[in-house]
mmCIF file with all atom_site columns, C-alpha atoms in Angstrom:
data_model
loop_
_atom_site.group_PDB
_atom_site.id
_atom_site.type_symbol
_atom_site.label_atom_id
_atom_site.label_alt_id
_atom_site.label_comp_id
_atom_site.label_asym_id
_atom_site.label_entity_id
_atom_site.label_seq_id
_atom_site.pdbx_PDB_ins_code
_atom_site.Cartn_x
_atom_site.Cartn_y
_atom_site.Cartn_z
_atom_site.occupancy
_atom_site.B_iso_or_equiv
_atom_site.pdbx_formal_charge
_atom_site.auth_seq_id
_atom_site.auth_comp_id
_atom_site.auth_asym_id
_atom_site.auth_atom_id
_atom_site.pdbx_PDB_model_num
ATOM 1  C CA . MET I 1 1  ? 56.824 7.158  -29.721 1.00 53.00 ? 41  MET I CA 1
ATOM 2  C CA . GLY I 1 2  ? 59.665 5.354  -27.944 1.00 66.00 ? 42  GLY I CA 1
ATOM 3  C CA . GLN I 1 3  ? 60.194 5.832  -24.250 1.00 86.00 ? 43  GLN I CA 1
ATOM 4  C CA . ALA I 1 4  ? 57.890 8.471  -22.833 1.00 86.00 ? 44  ALA I CA 1
ATOM 5  C CA . ILE I 1 5  ? 56.220 9.895  -19.755 1.00 87.00 ? 45  ILE I CA 1
ATOM 6  C CA . LEU I 1 6  ? 52.606 11.068 -19.646 1.00 88.00 ? 46  LEU I CA 1
ATOM 7  C CA . LEU I 1 7  ? 51.494 14.400 -18.182 1.00 90.00 ? 47  LEU I CA 1
ATOM 8  C CA . SER I 1 8  ? 47.795 14.953 -17.646 1.00 90.00 ? 48  SER I CA 1
ATOM 9  C CA . GLY I 1 9  ? 45.384 17.091 -15.704 1.00 89.00 ? 49  GLY I CA 1
ATOM 10 C CA . HIS I 1 10 ? 45.421 20.849 -15.132 1.00 89.00 ? 50  HIS I CA 1
ATOM 11 C CA . THR I 1 11 ? 48.212 21.762 -17.563 1.00 90.00 ? 51  THR I CA 1
ATOM 12 C CA . GLN I 1 12 ? 48.500 23.773 -20.781 1.00 92.00 ? 52  GLN I CA 1
ATOM 13 C CA . LYS I 1 13 ? 49.984 20.866 -22.753 1.00 90.00 ? 53  LYS I CA 1
ATOM 14 C CA . PRO I 1 14 ? 48.907 17.450 -21.491 1.00 91.00 ? 54  PRO I CA 1
ATOM 15 C CA . GLY I 1 15 ? 50.205 14.427 -23.356 1.00 91.00 ? 55  GLY I CA 1
ATOM 16 C CA . PHE I 1 16 ? 53.217 12.243 -23.868 1.00 90.00 ? 56  PHE I CA 1
ATOM 17 C CA . TYR I 1 17 ? 56.732 13.677 -23.566 1.00 88.00 ? 57  TYR I CA 1
ATOM 18 C CA . PRO I 1 18 ? 59.858 11.900 -24.810 1.00 89.00 ? 58  PRO I CA 1
ATOM 19 C CA . TRP I 1 19 ? 61.802 10.515 -21.881 1.00 85.00 ? 59  TRP I CA 1
ATOM 20 C CA . ILE I 1 20 ? 65.601 10.875 -21.655 1.00 85.00 ? 60  ILE I CA 1
ATOM 21 C CA . GLU I 1 21 ? 67.666 9.318  -18.859 1.00 83.00 ? 61  GLU I CA 1
ATOM 22 C CA . GLY I 1 22 ? 68.433 11.917 -16.189 1.00 82.00 ? 62  GLY I CA 1
ATOM 23 C CA . MET I 1 23 ? 65.424 14.047 -17.158 1.00 84.00 ? 63  MET I CA 1
ATOM 24 C CA . ARG I 1 24 ? 64.134 16.206 -14.293 1.00 82.00 ? 64  ARG I CA 1
ATOM 25 C CA . MET I 1 25 ? 60.641 17.292 -13.454 1.00 82.00 ? 65  MET I CA 1
ATOM 26 C CA . LEU I 1 26 ? 61.655 20.846 -14.441 1.00 83.00 ? 66  LEU I CA 1
ATOM 27 C CA . ASP I 1 27 ? 62.343 19.565 -17.950 1.00 84.00 ? 67  ASP I CA 1
ATOM 28 C CA . VAL I 1 28 ? 58.635 18.683 -18.310 1.00 86.00 ? 68  VAL I CA 1
ATOM 29 C CA . ILE I 1 29 ? 57.035 21.523 -16.321 1.00 86.00 ? 69  ILE I CA 1
ATOM 30 C CA . SER I 1 30 ? 59.499 24.373 -16.573 1.00 84.00 ? 70  SER I CA 1
ATOM 31 C CA . SER I 1 31 ? 57.379 27.144 -15.001 1.00 85.00 ? 71  SER I CA 1
ATOM 32 C CA . SER I 1 32 ? 53.919 27.995 -13.715 1.00 86.00 ? 72  SER I CA 1
ATOM 33 C CA . GLU I 1 33 ? 53.162 29.357 -17.215 1.00 89.00 ? 73  GLU I CA 1
ATOM 34 C CA . ASN I 1 34 ? 52.894 25.708 -18.329 1.00 88.00 ? 74  ASN I CA 1
ATOM 35 C CA . LEU I 1 35 ? 49.900 25.275 -16.021 1.00 89.00 ? 75  LEU I CA 1
ATOM 36 C CA . LEU I 1 36 ? 46.283 26.404 -16.110 1.00 90.00 ? 76  LEU I CA 1
ATOM 37 C CA . PRO I 1 37 ? 44.861 28.966 -13.671 1.00 90.00 ? 77  PRO I CA 1
ATOM 38 C CA . MET I 1 38 ? 43.916 27.611 -10.230 1.00 90.00 ? 78  MET I CA 1
ATOM 39 C CA . THR I 1 39 ? 46.463 24.792 -10.363 1.00 90.00 ? 79  THR I CA 1
ATOM 40 C CA . ASP I 1 40 ? 47.193 23.274 -6.962  1.00 90.00 ? 80  ASP I CA 1
ATOM 41 C CA . MET I 1 41 ? 50.902 24.108 -6.854  1.00 87.00 ? 81  MET I CA 1
ATOM 42 C CA . ASN I 1 42 ? 51.457 21.932 -3.782  1.00 88.00 ? 82  ASN I CA 1
ATOM 43 C CA . TYR I 1 43 ? 49.974 18.710 -5.090  1.00 86.00 ? 83  TYR I CA 1
ATOM 44 C CA . VAL I 1 44 ? 51.106 16.884 -8.214  1.00 86.00 ? 84  VAL I CA 1
ATOM 45 C CA . LEU I 1 45 ? 50.838 13.114 -8.244  1.00 87.00 ? 85  LEU I CA 1
ATOM 46 C CA . ILE I 1 46 ? 53.425 10.916 -9.916  1.00 87.00 ? 86  ILE I CA 1
ATOM 47 C CA . LYS I 1 47 ? 52.612 7.281  -10.577 1.00 86.00 ? 87  LYS I CA 1
ATOM 48 C CA . ARG I 1 48 ? 55.824 5.286  -10.893 1.00 83.00 ? 88  ARG I CA 1
ATOM 49 C CA . GLU I 1 49 ? 55.899 1.619  -11.865 1.00 81.00 ? 89  GLU I CA 1
ATOM 50 C CA . ASP I 1 50 ? 58.268 -0.774 -10.109 1.00 77.00 ? 90  ASP I CA 1
ATOM 51 C CA . ASP I 1 51 ? 59.381 -3.270 -12.759 1.00 75.00 ? 91  ASP I CA 1
ATOM 52 C CA . ILE I 1 52 ? 60.839 -5.714 -10.235 1.00 81.00 ? 92  ILE I CA 1
ATOM 53 C CA . ASN I 1 53 ? 57.697 -6.451 -8.229  1.00 82.00 ? 93  ASN I CA 1
ATOM 54 C CA . GLN I 1 54 ? 55.184 -5.131 -10.798 1.00 82.00 ? 94  GLN I CA 1
ATOM 55 C CA . SER I 1 55 ? 53.571 -2.676 -8.401  1.00 87.00 ? 95  SER I CA 1
ATOM 56 C CA . TYR I 1 56 ? 53.091 1.086  -8.414  1.00 87.00 ? 96  TYR I CA 1
ATOM 57 C CA . GLN I 1 57 ? 54.416 3.797  -6.175  1.00 86.00 ? 97  GLN I CA 1
ATOM 58 C CA . VAL I 1 58 ? 52.557 7.132  -5.923  1.00 87.00 ? 98  VAL I CA 1
ATOM 59 C CA . LEU I 1 59 ? 54.638 10.199 -5.112  1.00 85.00 ? 99  LEU I CA 1
ATOM 60 C CA . GLN I 1 60 ? 53.490 13.728 -4.337  1.00 88.00 ? 100 GLN I CA 1
ATOM 61 C CA . VAL I 1 61 ? 55.510 16.650 -5.717  1.00 85.00 ? 101 VAL I CA 1
ATOM 62 C CA . ASP I 1 62 ? 55.252 20.255 -4.530  1.00 87.00 ? 102 ASP I CA 1
ATOM 63 C CA . LEU I 1 63 ? 55.529 22.444 -7.664  1.00 85.00 ? 103 LEU I CA 1
ATOM 64 C CA . GLU I 1 64 ? 55.964 25.603 -5.618  1.00 86.00 ? 104 GLU I CA 1
ATOM 65 C CA . LYS I 1 65 ? 59.153 24.166 -4.092  1.00 84.00 ? 105 LYS I CA 1
ATOM 66 C CA . LEU I 1 66 ? 60.163 22.811 -7.462  1.00 80.00 ? 106 LEU I CA 1
ATOM 67 C CA . PHE I 1 67 ? 60.134 26.308 -8.989  1.00 81.00 ? 107 PHE I CA 1
ATOM 68 C CA . THR I 1 68 ? 61.621 28.215 -6.033  1.00 81.00 ? 108 THR I CA 1
ATOM 69 C CA . GLU I 1 69 ? 64.168 25.815 -4.546  1.00 75.00 ? 109 GLU I CA 1
ATOM 70 C CA . ALA I 1 70 ? 66.304 24.631 -7.430  1.00 60.00 ? 110 ALA I CA 1
ATOM 71 C CA . ASN I 1 71 ? 68.544 22.571 -5.149  1.00 59.00 ? 111 ASN I CA 1
ATOM 72 C CA . SER I 1 72 ? 65.716 20.510 -3.669  1.00 54.00 ? 112 SER I CA 1
ATOM 73 C CA . MET I 1 73 ? 62.882 19.096 -5.749  1.00 47.00 ? 113 MET I CA 1
ATOM 74 C CA . GLY I 1 74 ? 64.262 20.441 -9.010  1.00 49.00 ? 114 GLY I CA 1
ATOM 75 C CA . LYS I 1 75 ? 66.536 17.438 -8.861  1.00 56.00 ? 115 LYS I CA 1
ATOM 76 C CA . PHE I 1 76 ? 63.535 15.111 -8.757  1.00 63.00 ? 116 PHE I CA 1
ATOM 77 C CA . THR I 1 77 ? 64.185 12.904 -11.762 1.00 69.00 ? 117 THR I CA 1
ATOM 78 C CA . THR I 1 78 ? 61.592 11.274 -13.909 1.00 73.00 ? 118 THR I CA 1
ATOM 79 C CA . GLU I 1 79 ? 61.560 7.647  -14.900 1.00 72.00 ? 119 GLU I CA 1
ATOM 80 C CA . TYR I 1 80 ? 60.453 5.970  -18.108 1.00 66.00 ? 120 TYR I CA 1
ATOM 81 C CA . GLY I 1 81 ? 56.724 5.286  -18.160 1.00 68.00 ? 121 GLY I CA 1
ATOM 82 C CA . GLU I 1 82 ? 55.775 7.687  -15.358 1.00 70.00 ? 122 GLU I CA 1
ATOM 83 C CA . TYR I 1 83 ? 52.333 9.207  -15.252 1.00 71.00 ? 123 TYR I CA 1
ATOM 84 C CA . GLY I 1 84 ? 52.074 12.711 -13.778 1.00 76.00 ? 124 GLY I CA 1
ATOM 85 C CA . VAL I 1 85 ? 48.756 14.293 -12.810 1.00 73.00 ? 125 VAL I CA 1
ATOM 86 C CA . VAL I 1 86 ? 48.534 18.060 -12.182 1.00 77.00 ? 126 VAL I CA 1
ATOM 87 C CA . THR I 1 87 ? 45.547 18.862 -9.979  1.00 79.00 ? 127 THR I CA 1
ATOM 88 C CA . LYS I 1 88 ? 43.199 21.830 -9.771  1.00 82.00 ? 128 LYS I CA 1
ATOM 89 C CA . LYS I 1 89 ? 42.472 23.586 -6.480  1.00 81.00 ? 129 LYS I CA 1
ATOM 90 C CA . GLU I 1 90 ? 39.007 22.974 -5.142  1.00 75.00 ? 130 GLU I CA 1
ATOM 91 C CA . GLU I 1 91 ? 36.849 26.038 -4.518  1.00 64.00 ? 131 GLU I CA 1
ATOM 92 C CA . ASP I 1 92 ? 36.843 25.144 -0.786  1.00 58.00 ? 132 ASP I CA 1
ATOM 93 C CA . ASP I 1 93 ? 40.628 25.807 -0.734  1.00 55.00 ? 133 ASP I CA 1
ATOM 94 C CA . TYR I 1 94 ? 39.935 29.541 -1.140  1.00 50.00 ? 134 TYR I CA 1
ATOM 95 C CA . TYR I 1 95 ? 37.684 29.956 1.926   1.00 48.00 ? 135 TYR I CA 1
#
């Protein structure tokens, strides 16, 4: 596969997705139906590589805002080579 991003964790379809310039997070995870039950909707980690200084930046994305506020995080664009991790809620989060 050419340029791609990797989605892993608590999702229905983990794996590599073809990357296209201008691609948004909503293009990869289009709705909560793409996720498994008990997904932590407020905590997705994105690992982004900085080619200039060869370091990594870790970003947190709130999926709930992504799905409900199209003008905010829906514009969060992906970058080639990103690694996204969808997390599961811990049982302690329900008490």
